[in-house]
XYZ file of C-alpha atoms in Angstrom:
710
model
C 0.000 0.000 0.000
C 1.359 3.413 -0.851
C 1.673 5.939 1.978
C -1.157 8.485 1.752
C -0.326 11.823 -0.437
C 1.546 10.252 -3.584
C 3.887 0.190 5.955
C 7.663 -10.879 17.096
C 10.476 -12.313 17.237
C 13.737 -12.259 15.421
C 13.499 -15.741 14.000
C 16.645 -16.143 12.035
C 20.360 -15.471 12.187
C 22.060 -13.856 15.131
C 24.935 -12.661 12.973
C 26.192 -9.151 13.593
C 26.070 -6.490 10.922
C 29.836 -6.758 10.605
C 29.681 -10.499 9.969
C 26.931 -10.079 7.399
C 28.919 -7.380 5.687
C 31.647 -9.956 5.193
C 34.463 -7.510 5.235
C 32.991 -4.890 2.908
C 34.282 -1.470 3.914
C 31.992 1.487 4.533
C 32.767 4.111 1.891
C 33.589 7.258 3.812
C 32.097 10.505 2.565
C 34.912 12.805 1.575
C 35.207 16.037 3.538
C 35.143 17.875 0.207
C 33.358 15.660 -2.348
C 34.696 16.619 -5.765
C 32.748 16.847 -8.979
C 33.410 14.113 -11.552
C 36.002 14.782 -14.218
C 33.490 14.192 -17.000
C 30.223 15.217 -15.409
C 28.256 15.464 -18.643
C 28.582 11.778 -19.449
C 27.828 10.636 -15.899
C 24.093 10.926 -16.461
C 23.948 7.963 -18.814
C 25.536 4.536 -19.105
C 27.322 2.920 -16.148
C 30.900 1.719 -16.323
C 31.423 -2.009 -16.575
C 33.920 -3.353 -14.083
C 35.027 -6.695 -12.726
C 33.345 -6.335 -9.345
C 29.545 -6.233 -9.554
C 27.448 -3.837 -7.514
C 25.974 -5.585 -4.464
C 23.362 -4.935 -1.820
C 26.192 -4.258 0.616
C 27.299 -1.440 -1.677
C 23.735 -0.126 -1.779
C 23.217 -0.129 1.982
C 26.471 1.697 2.657
C 26.105 4.264 -0.138
C 25.815 7.961 0.693
C 22.432 9.629 0.150
C 22.151 13.135 -1.315
C 19.096 15.370 -1.392
C 17.282 18.628 -0.640
C 19.196 21.220 -2.718
C 18.505 24.826 -1.647
C 19.845 27.838 -3.583
C 20.752 31.140 -1.901
C 18.769 34.290 -2.827
C 21.672 35.636 -4.912
C 21.937 32.333 -6.797
C 25.555 31.787 -5.836
C 25.381 28.966 -3.295
C 23.588 25.655 -3.117
C 23.243 23.860 0.198
C 22.383 20.161 0.152
C 22.284 17.219 2.531
C 24.333 14.047 2.412
C 23.545 11.127 4.697
C 26.257 8.566 5.398
C 25.557 5.061 6.696
C 27.663 3.403 9.374
C 26.688 -0.242 9.082
C 28.824 -1.311 12.024
C 27.157 1.232 14.314
C 23.756 0.537 12.719
C 22.994 4.217 12.173
C 22.877 6.970 9.578
C 24.198 10.482 10.046
C 23.251 13.448 7.891
C 25.382 16.506 7.150
C 24.963 19.758 5.230
C 27.278 20.764 2.394
C 27.585 23.980 0.418
C 28.874 24.511 -3.130
C 29.688 27.658 -5.089
C 27.582 27.524 -8.261
C 29.784 30.090 -10.008
C 32.577 27.534 -10.082
C 31.197 24.095 -9.141
C 33.802 21.573 -8.244
C 33.833 21.010 -4.531
C 31.211 20.643 -1.882
C 32.321 21.890 1.513
C 31.008 20.406 4.750
C 29.549 23.223 6.845
C 30.799 23.868 10.350
C 27.252 23.882 11.724
C 27.180 20.097 11.358
C 29.320 19.685 14.441
C 26.279 20.285 16.606
C 23.910 18.485 14.252
C 22.079 20.213 11.403
C 19.336 19.386 8.911
C 16.561 20.991 6.833
C 18.594 23.977 5.633
C 16.597 26.894 4.200
C 17.789 30.273 2.951
C 16.222 33.458 4.247
C 15.799 36.568 2.144
C 18.330 38.138 4.514
C 21.007 35.857 3.003
C 21.275 33.870 6.233
C 21.100 30.094 6.396
C 18.393 28.672 8.668
C 18.377 25.061 9.809
C 17.119 22.634 12.441
C 19.475 21.403 15.116
C 19.222 19.501 18.383
C 22.447 20.941 19.799
C 20.576 22.754 22.595
C 18.846 19.562 23.749
C 15.767 19.698 21.521
C 15.105 20.305 17.826
C 15.008 24.097 17.277
C 15.445 26.582 14.441
C 18.927 28.090 14.168
C 20.499 30.722 11.906
C 24.033 31.029 10.550
C 26.010 33.058 8.048
C 26.049 31.833 4.457
C 29.376 30.095 5.089
C 27.955 28.218 8.090
C 29.699 30.319 10.757
C 28.159 32.283 13.594
C 25.262 29.939 14.403
C 22.663 31.369 16.787
C 19.454 29.871 18.106
C 16.258 31.416 16.685
C 13.566 29.481 18.562
C 13.704 28.363 22.169
C 10.513 26.364 22.543
C 9.856 23.707 25.203
C 8.983 21.058 22.581
C 10.682 19.906 19.382
C 10.226 21.764 16.110
C 9.312 19.149 13.496
C 8.941 21.480 10.474
C 9.246 25.200 9.758
C 8.900 27.893 7.095
C 10.221 31.452 6.938
C 8.247 34.542 6.005
C 9.374 36.365 2.854
C 11.217 39.022 4.857
C 12.711 36.392 7.211
C 11.254 38.346 10.116
C 9.027 35.492 11.256
C 9.098 31.713 11.226
C 6.102 29.399 11.460
C 6.915 26.132 13.186
C 5.020 22.882 13.607
C 4.952 21.409 17.108
C 3.290 18.279 18.491
C 0.986 19.529 21.255
C -2.073 18.419 23.171
C -4.830 20.368 21.388
C -6.934 20.725 24.554
C -4.094 22.522 26.329
C -4.156 26.284 26.673
C -0.423 26.750 26.131
C 2.893 24.984 25.595
C 3.584 24.684 29.313
C 0.458 22.546 29.642
C 1.706 20.214 26.888
C 5.052 19.809 28.653
C 3.406 19.107 32.007
C 0.928 16.618 30.571
C 3.625 14.738 28.663
C 5.701 14.461 31.832
C 2.732 13.278 33.860
C 1.943 10.567 31.338
C 5.574 9.473 31.178
C 5.706 9.235 34.976
C 2.422 7.354 35.313
C 2.712 3.761 36.511
C -0.360 2.658 34.554
C 0.054 1.958 30.838
C -3.487 1.625 29.526
C -4.366 3.826 26.565
C -7.966 4.954 26.084
C -9.451 5.998 22.731
C -12.813 7.471 21.824
C -12.150 7.835 18.097
C -9.765 6.692 15.355
C -6.920 6.985 14.395
C -5.924 4.637 17.206
C -2.621 4.076 15.436
C -1.146 5.268 12.160
C 1.713 3.909 10.004
C 3.971 2.744 12.869
C 2.896 4.850 15.862
C 0.088 4.594 18.395
C -1.856 7.825 18.892
C -0.514 9.628 21.955
C -3.152 12.356 21.927
C -0.999 15.072 20.366
C -1.555 16.887 17.063
C 0.810 18.883 14.872
C -0.040 22.574 15.269
C 1.453 25.783 13.916
C 3.073 28.539 15.973
C 4.577 31.803 14.719
C 7.787 33.133 16.265
C 9.668 36.369 15.521
C 13.191 35.607 14.326
C 14.635 38.520 16.329
C 13.612 36.771 19.579
C 10.988 39.384 20.409
C 7.494 38.614 21.646
C 5.891 35.319 22.564
C 5.063 32.426 20.217
C 1.546 32.700 18.769
C -0.465 29.488 18.390
C -2.072 30.336 15.061
C -3.962 27.032 14.584
C -5.314 26.928 18.124
C -8.827 25.518 18.066
C -8.360 23.626 14.801
C -8.964 19.891 15.177
C -6.362 18.373 12.843
C -2.666 17.968 12.028
C -0.427 20.359 10.102
C 1.634 18.978 8.585
C -0.242 15.725 8.153
C 1.004 12.544 9.775
C 3.132 10.638 9.097
C 4.777 12.060 5.940
C 3.748 15.722 5.797
C 6.284 18.545 5.668
C 6.532 22.323 5.299
C 5.086 22.049 1.799
C 1.670 21.915 3.510
C 1.858 25.427 5.003
C 3.184 28.865 4.125
C 3.010 32.515 5.119
C 0.929 34.872 3.040
C 3.215 37.203 1.050
C 2.920 40.051 3.577
C 3.638 37.690 6.470
C 0.399 38.655 8.218
C -1.334 35.258 8.014
C -0.649 31.580 7.373
C -2.224 29.296 4.764
C -2.166 25.595 5.624
C -3.478 22.289 4.308
C -5.257 20.084 6.839
C -8.003 17.539 7.308
C -10.496 17.851 10.131
C -10.007 14.965 12.518
C -13.323 14.173 14.159
C -14.751 10.686 13.747
C -14.248 10.388 9.968
C -10.512 11.030 9.657
C -9.489 7.413 8.843
C -11.833 7.258 5.833
C -11.524 10.834 4.596
C -9.100 12.419 2.129
C -10.765 15.821 2.401
C -7.773 18.074 3.009
C -8.590 21.755 2.548
C -6.561 24.949 2.413
C -7.270 27.273 5.337
C -6.126 30.832 5.993
C -5.694 32.014 9.551
C -7.354 35.238 10.685
C -4.089 37.147 10.795
C -1.641 36.014 13.461
C -3.941 36.476 16.422
C -4.532 32.819 17.227
C -8.241 33.551 17.683
C -9.377 30.188 16.284
C -10.993 31.712 13.187
C -10.071 30.156 9.828
C -11.232 30.751 6.267
C -11.630 27.588 4.194
C -10.295 28.529 0.758
C -11.216 25.211 -0.915
C -14.470 24.274 0.770
C -16.073 23.532 -2.610
C -13.775 20.537 -3.141
C -14.313 17.491 -0.908
C -11.134 15.790 -2.135
C -7.452 16.539 -1.416
C -6.135 20.142 -1.641
C -2.509 20.801 -0.718
C 0.831 22.410 -1.557
C 0.029 26.151 -1.351
C 2.577 28.381 -3.154
C 2.168 32.138 -3.648
C 3.235 33.887 -6.840
C 6.102 36.413 -6.650
C 3.675 39.361 -6.744
C 1.595 37.762 -3.996
C -1.679 37.946 -5.879
C -2.068 34.307 -6.952
C -2.068 31.143 -4.887
C -1.131 27.955 -6.758
C -2.011 24.593 -5.267
C -2.598 20.957 -6.180
C -5.976 19.275 -5.900
C -7.556 15.895 -6.475
C -11.148 15.579 -7.684
C -12.481 12.350 -6.133
C -13.069 12.129 -2.365
C -11.624 9.027 -0.741
C -9.116 8.266 -3.525
C -5.515 8.844 -2.478
C -4.071 8.114 -5.947
C -6.211 10.508 -7.940
C -4.527 12.957 -10.306
C -3.147 16.088 -8.651
C -4.375 18.863 -10.937
C -3.051 22.430 -10.672
C -5.256 25.350 -9.674
C -4.692 29.100 -9.382
C -6.676 31.260 -6.961
C -6.788 35.025 -7.355
C -6.451 36.179 -3.742
C -8.155 39.491 -4.451
C -11.246 38.236 -6.281
C -11.397 34.651 -5.004
C -11.707 33.314 -8.557
C -10.180 29.863 -9.171
C -9.075 28.382 -12.480
C -7.304 25.204 -13.492
C -4.173 25.312 -15.638
C -3.001 22.550 -17.985
C -6.326 20.767 -17.517
C -5.646 18.477 -20.501
C -2.215 17.414 -19.236
C -2.681 13.812 -18.110
C -0.014 13.751 -15.418
C -0.188 14.186 -11.643
C 1.830 17.092 -10.227
C 4.106 16.151 -7.321
C 5.385 19.649 -6.479
C 5.051 23.276 -7.608
C 7.410 26.253 -7.889
C 6.749 29.657 -9.419
C 9.208 31.180 -11.863
C 10.692 34.494 -10.788
C 8.578 36.424 -13.291
C 5.374 34.715 -12.178
C 4.422 33.471 -15.647
C 5.503 29.836 -15.291
C 5.013 27.002 -12.841
C 7.738 24.383 -12.587
C 6.379 20.969 -11.701
C 7.742 17.495 -11.045
C 5.657 14.557 -12.265
C 5.990 10.892 -13.140
C 6.094 10.312 -16.883
C 6.361 6.867 -18.551
C 8.915 5.446 -16.146
C 10.732 8.758 -15.531
C 10.142 11.644 -13.113
C 10.828 14.943 -14.848
C 10.680 18.665 -14.276
C 8.063 20.308 -16.490
C 7.380 23.978 -17.151
C 3.754 25.099 -17.421
C 2.920 28.486 -18.875
C 0.154 29.836 -16.645
C -1.183 32.044 -19.447
C -1.746 29.394 -22.140
C -1.238 26.067 -20.242
C 1.571 24.914 -22.561
C 3.508 22.102 -20.867
C 7.178 21.538 -21.750
C 9.534 18.900 -20.311
C 12.712 20.376 -18.849
C 14.619 17.205 -17.941
C 14.962 13.861 -19.691
C 15.524 10.304 -18.468
C 15.907 9.725 -14.754
C 14.115 10.555 -11.534
C 14.194 14.135 -10.235
C 13.505 14.042 -6.498
C 13.904 17.772 -5.762
C 15.008 20.955 -7.472
C 15.724 24.648 -6.945
C 15.938 27.574 -9.330
C 19.001 29.695 -10.039
C 19.131 32.972 -12.007
C 19.955 30.968 -15.149
C 18.251 27.619 -14.632
C 18.012 24.771 -12.161
C 19.927 22.738 -9.647
C 18.261 19.373 -9.166
C 18.825 16.061 -7.433
C 18.429 13.213 -9.906
C 18.903 9.469 -9.685
C 18.387 6.556 -12.058
C 18.382 2.785 -12.106
C 22.180 2.821 -12.277
C 23.132 5.684 -9.947
C 21.927 7.115 -6.635
C 21.083 10.794 -6.413
C 23.579 13.470 -7.474
C 23.227 17.197 -8.145
C 22.903 18.437 -11.723
C 22.627 21.885 -13.267
C 20.744 22.911 -16.392
C 19.781 26.247 -17.938
C 16.194 27.343 -18.525
C 16.643 27.320 -22.298
C 18.408 25.001 -24.698
C 18.592 21.275 -25.187
C 21.947 20.770 -23.521
C 22.486 17.708 -21.354
C 22.360 18.329 -17.609
C 25.812 18.684 -16.066
C 26.582 16.739 -12.927
C 28.320 18.773 -10.206
C 28.629 16.286 -7.323
C 30.109 12.843 -6.838
C 29.120 11.683 -3.376
C 29.592 7.982 -4.197
C 32.896 7.739 -6.091
C 33.331 4.146 -4.910
C 30.510 3.121 -7.267
C 32.468 4.214 -10.345
C 34.427 0.969 -10.239
C 31.355 -1.260 -9.898
C 29.643 -3.200 -12.665
C 25.931 -2.486 -13.089
C 23.348 -4.278 -15.162
C 22.223 -2.549 -18.350
C 18.519 -1.560 -18.221
C 16.201 -1.409 -21.204
C 12.586 -0.272 -21.295
C 10.208 -2.294 -23.465
C 6.506 -2.327 -24.283
C 3.909 -4.989 -24.998
C 0.164 -5.340 -25.443
C -1.421 -5.875 -22.041
C -4.932 -5.899 -20.651
C -7.588 -4.572 -23.012
C -5.025 -4.445 -25.818
C -3.412 -1.371 -24.251
C 0.318 -0.594 -24.275
C 2.116 -1.536 -21.063
C 5.720 -0.663 -20.234
C 8.356 -2.625 -18.399
C 12.085 -2.826 -17.783
C 14.516 -5.671 -18.311
C 17.944 -5.400 -16.704
C 20.852 -7.554 -17.758
C 23.032 -9.091 -15.060
C 26.205 -7.191 -14.242
C 29.115 -8.316 -16.438
C 26.627 -9.842 -18.860
C 28.015 -12.417 -21.275
C 26.336 -12.650 -24.680
C 24.773 -16.046 -25.346
C 24.497 -17.036 -21.689
C 21.152 -17.659 -19.967
C 20.530 -16.183 -16.530
C 18.103 -16.828 -13.677
C 15.511 -14.095 -13.221
C 14.200 -11.922 -10.397
C 10.659 -10.884 -11.368
C 9.991 -7.764 -9.257
C 6.437 -6.519 -8.609
C 5.956 -2.995 -7.284
C 3.660 -1.903 -4.477
C 1.244 0.937 -4.150
C -0.509 -0.443 -6.084
C -0.505 3.025 -7.620
C 3.283 3.156 -7.936
C 5.977 2.419 -10.490
C 9.209 0.504 -10.940
C 10.786 2.995 -13.325
C 14.122 4.637 -14.002
C 14.912 5.526 -10.398
C 17.141 4.456 -7.524
C 15.822 2.690 -4.438
C 17.433 1.826 -1.133
C 14.812 -0.829 -0.372
C 13.924 -2.514 -3.674
C 16.918 -1.910 -5.890
C 16.922 -4.049 -9.058
C 20.649 -3.478 -9.570
C 21.402 -5.501 -6.437
C 19.815 -8.500 -8.167
C 21.729 -7.768 -11.367
C 24.915 -7.603 -9.315
C 24.140 -11.007 -7.808
C 23.964 -12.586 -11.265
C 20.234 -12.311 -11.907
C 18.437 -10.750 -14.818
C 15.564 -8.537 -13.682
C 12.097 -8.068 -15.147
C 9.755 -5.320 -13.869
C 6.293 -4.594 -15.282
C 4.406 -1.333 -14.759
C 1.020 -3.050 -14.880
C -2.365 -1.291 -15.044
C -2.603 0.754 -11.878
C 0.917 2.165 -12.219
C 1.503 5.911 -12.131
C 2.997 8.100 -14.852
C 0.972 6.733 -17.776
C -2.193 8.788 -17.420
C -4.932 8.737 -14.807
C -7.072 6.260 -16.710
C -4.231 3.747 -16.609
C -3.854 4.308 -12.858
C -7.599 3.998 -12.250
C -7.789 0.622 -13.996
C -6.630 -1.349 -10.953
C -9.237 -0.160 -8.441
C -11.671 -3.022 -7.700
C -9.594 -5.133 -10.117
C -6.583 -6.122 -8.032
C -6.439 -9.703 -9.227
C -7.423 -9.721 -12.905
C -6.064 -6.799 -14.955
C -2.662 -6.519 -13.238
C -2.179 -10.289 -13.305
C -2.940 -10.326 -17.031
C -0.311 -7.616 -17.548
C 2.239 -9.521 -15.474
C 1.586 -12.741 -17.397
C 1.765 -11.057 -20.787
C 4.763 -8.974 -19.790
C 6.623 -12.036 -18.537
C 5.876 -13.847 -21.801
C 6.891 -10.826 -23.900
C 10.155 -10.403 -22.016
C 11.093 -14.065 -22.464
C 10.258 -13.889 -26.156
C 12.300 -10.728 -26.690
C 15.312 -11.355 -24.459
C 16.928 -14.720 -25.017
C 19.169 -14.446 -21.967
C 16.179 -14.843 -19.614
C 15.929 -18.378 -18.247
C 12.199 -18.730 -17.669
C 12.697 -22.077 -15.943
C 14.795 -20.417 -13.240
C 12.792 -17.443 -12.005
C 11.459 -16.177 -8.689
C 8.775 -13.507 -8.182
C 9.182 -10.934 -5.431
C 6.968 -8.107 -4.164
C 6.098 -5.905 -1.184
C 2.840 -4.352 0.022
C 0.521 -4.657 -3.008
C 3.414 -6.544 -4.589
C 3.243 -8.913 -1.611
C -0.497 -9.226 -2.152
C 0.214 -10.158 -5.774
C 2.695 -12.801 -4.638
C -0.086 -14.385 -2.569
C -2.475 -14.029 -5.509
C 0.042 -15.622 -7.893
C 0.498 -18.498 -5.438
C -3.178 -19.405 -5.834
C -3.906 -18.261 -9.387
C -0.645 -18.782 -11.317
C 0.967 -21.636 -9.402
C 3.983 -23.423 -10.773
C 5.229 -20.528 -12.908
C 8.045 -19.524 -10.534
C 10.547 -21.620 -8.644
C 10.060 -19.500 -5.535
C 8.221 -16.477 -4.171
C 9.127 -13.641 -1.793
C 6.346 -11.760 0.008
C 7.198 -8.675 2.073
C 4.372 -7.104 4.133
C 1.793 -8.446 1.714
C -1.986 -8.704 2.046
C -3.307 -12.212 2.695
C -6.972 -11.561 3.509
C -8.505 -8.528 1.805
C -11.674 -8.847 3.879
C -9.734 -8.756 7.142
C -7.760 -5.761 5.855
C -10.993 -3.763 5.720
C -11.214 -3.968 9.504
C -7.542 -3.938 10.547
C -5.702 -1.388 8.415
C -5.521 2.220 9.661
C -6.204 4.287 6.516
C -9.672 2.997 5.756
C -10.150 5.287 2.740
C -7.686 3.046 0.922
C -9.522 -0.264 1.285
C -12.928 1.371 0.890
C -11.927 2.902 -2.444
C -9.990 -0.083 -3.742
C -12.637 -2.679 -2.828
C -15.718 -0.556 -3.510
C -17.098 0.354 -0.086
C -17.012 -0.965 3.458
C -16.793 -4.727 4.112
C -20.436 -4.847 5.191
C -21.679 -2.733 2.291
C -19.813 -4.614 -0.425
C -18.482 -7.942 0.878
C -18.218 -9.263 -2.682
C -15.768 -6.487 -3.509
C -13.495 -7.674 -0.722
C -13.797 -11.339 -1.636
C -13.534 -11.050 -5.437
C -9.737 -11.115 -5.419
C -8.985 -12.426 -1.939
C -5.814 -14.571 -1.818
C -7.157 -16.350 1.274
C -9.808 -17.979 -0.913
C -7.224 -19.760 -3.092
C -4.860 -21.284 -0.527
C -5.856 -24.760 -1.694
C -3.755 -24.123 -4.833
C -0.582 -22.962 -3.047
C 2.485 -25.064 -3.750
C 5.402 -22.732 -4.549
C 8.121 -22.164 -1.897
C 7.606 -18.762 -0.274
C 9.697 -16.492 1.924
C 7.450 -14.278 4.085
C 8.823 -11.088 5.659
C 7.026 -8.714 8.031
C 7.704 -5.580 10.041
C 5.871 -5.881 13.346
C 5.356 -2.101 13.519
C 3.575 -2.090 10.176
C 0.075 -0.848 10.936
C -0.764 -0.397 7.246
C -0.649 -4.178 6.661
C -0.624 -5.646 10.174
C 1.440 -8.624 11.266
C -1.593 -10.918 11.323
C -1.532 -10.862 7.513
C 1.986 -12.320 7.422
C 1.234 -14.822 10.168
C -1.826 -15.987 8.223
C 0.268 -16.381 5.087
C 2.899 -18.405 6.923
C 0.267 -20.492 8.696
C -1.383 -21.353 5.376
C 1.954 -22.351 3.856
C 3.017 -24.470 6.820
C -0.366 -26.122 7.182
C -0.319 -27.104 3.509
C 3.207 -28.422 3.805
C 4.662 -25.861 1.374
C 8.317 -25.006 1.865
C 8.308 -21.642 3.621
C 10.254 -19.330 5.891
C 9.139 -16.404 8.063
C 11.284 -13.393 8.963
C 9.817 -10.822 11.356
C 11.461 -7.522 12.287
C 10.024 -6.316 15.623
C 11.404 -2.788 15.189
C 10.528 -2.081 11.534
C 7.400 -0.666 9.927
C 6.184 -1.094 6.339
C 9.787 -0.514 5.291
C 13.071 -1.949 6.544
C 15.130 1.111 7.444
C 17.848 0.182 9.940
C 21.167 -0.719 8.247
C 21.656 -4.005 10.133
C 18.083 -5.063 9.429
C 18.486 -4.179 5.767
C 21.573 -6.362 5.656
C 19.692 -9.263 7.200
C 16.725 -8.693 4.871
C 18.916 -8.880 1.781
C 20.895 -11.827 3.117
C 17.661 -13.765 3.638
C 16.150 -12.783 0.276
C 19.252 -13.526 -1.776
C 19.794 -16.752 0.152
C 16.254 -17.799 -0.755
C 16.770 -16.983 -4.431
C 20.151 -18.689 -4.572
C 18.756 -21.812 -2.939
C 16.022 -22.204 -5.538
C 17.659 -20.737 -8.649
C 21.333 -21.549 -8.167
C 21.435 -25.048 -6.736
C 24.843 -26.364 -5.795
C 26.092 -28.684 -8.523
């Protein structure tokens, strides 16, 4: 299941992370990471080398992101997170680079006390979050990272923030008890609950738990603080019953100051009794900065999702993203403009069949720059707000974030064959992006598998896309075992992007060819294609997977169809269970991570009920047939293929009972099976040592069934 926007016992080895790593060294992040010698060519084909890329290389790779450009366009600040596998932790740091002469990224001094979420103020100062004073607070430093001073001194952690245009104020999000009158009450109540000897939790409404956390009674609320340390914090969302930003994945993109800094606009959903089955987020404007509990609903006419408010440079127009269908988390995000003087709203690029992931205004206010999935890529697009002309700015690859410069863009981009690096590109021209960072130089010597996108005729005779990846150090004429990867969501995609959880190049590096199909339901191919999976989990996608598997084998002679395993997580794990009962015998083995076993039970046990109610056509009591139509639990009598089952015990999206039911069914039928449970992981496996164990188990399972000892 995709996170809402666009998831016991340690049973197996007791080996340490160091033993699992088998001597592989952690690549240290250079103090001054240099740009590659030939940055222009680094965007395309990988080098072929003797040593193949492995999952150990993936886990220990450095992670770059969040580029932020200074107001004068000279500097870009970005984050790099290094992984210490031995210590089982990751540590982020902030770097700065001079865009006038890119070549070196310099680690900022502010990292010594811990620093993240860097944002430039219009005053030329660098603002950031740090826990150096004992809690997470907003700090400010000079552009070179010197002279750090604390901006906020609040009694609870700051979890997100945004500056006003003049940098005179900052709005911060804090987790507070909404019934409290002030922050001191929140502190006292939290201490009293921590000191209480009783542990019973009492709930009168849902959410009882969400993603991986039980509800502790707090909500995310917004407070405004003067950056010159004058005055008292103002609780500007006091009296609003809901979270800003939303839990668990919301950020500062859900709130902003009005251009004059005299009010705040935020996206939120009313909690109440209906929160777990509602996607009705609206944009609200506070009544100034008084904290009087009065809010204007700017999008009351739309009962679906409204979010991402961004004001134009002249302050007159508010751009935002909105879905059209209530209760559907994977609907298309269309783009709307609201005239703040007249209240008139109009849609731009209404005929563009892509879903906008983010919005930025151009400096002249005539263009919106947007990221969106597009046929296996994620690109930056420009949209002319006057005539709705849409133009792609970037080409192949996955752009995760970007910032504007006076002459173009700095953006973080990854691909199937390279984790994220920074690139620059001008506004005009067809020149290739130029890479300016190299935070993983150790990967230059690794051999990667060569990916190729292909198409075939899938369900309803429609074109479906997929990727085939050759094994690293591929030898022409040789046949290879296959890892058949199935993405989750189900409204997701296995496209031209890097992943630290499901990375197809780790399979290529282990000697497997990889096949991935973006079946009906996948994103980036138009909303109709995405819609096709709802209430059709088991028929249309399965037909695409079957036809795609056949097409790949017909087209690529190096695929050994007699030695293949299918693997998937979340919806992909559901599909593994569905394949076990409805396509048995096709694969030598199966791997199911956090997959759905009983769709009917999911309707009562998952936390985000809007998901199951949309996907299965209502509540379980209103439409039981919708829940049973494609229920893997109804086909267990056909199960016979060996299956590895993996579960995070803190996964409240697809609870542990689903995995236990899967394993019980396998064991009771006498099917070869293995269960791995991570007590401290959620829908994802995030801790380095756990990721090592996960990959060791998965690759051991594949090797056992596809590479038998001769």
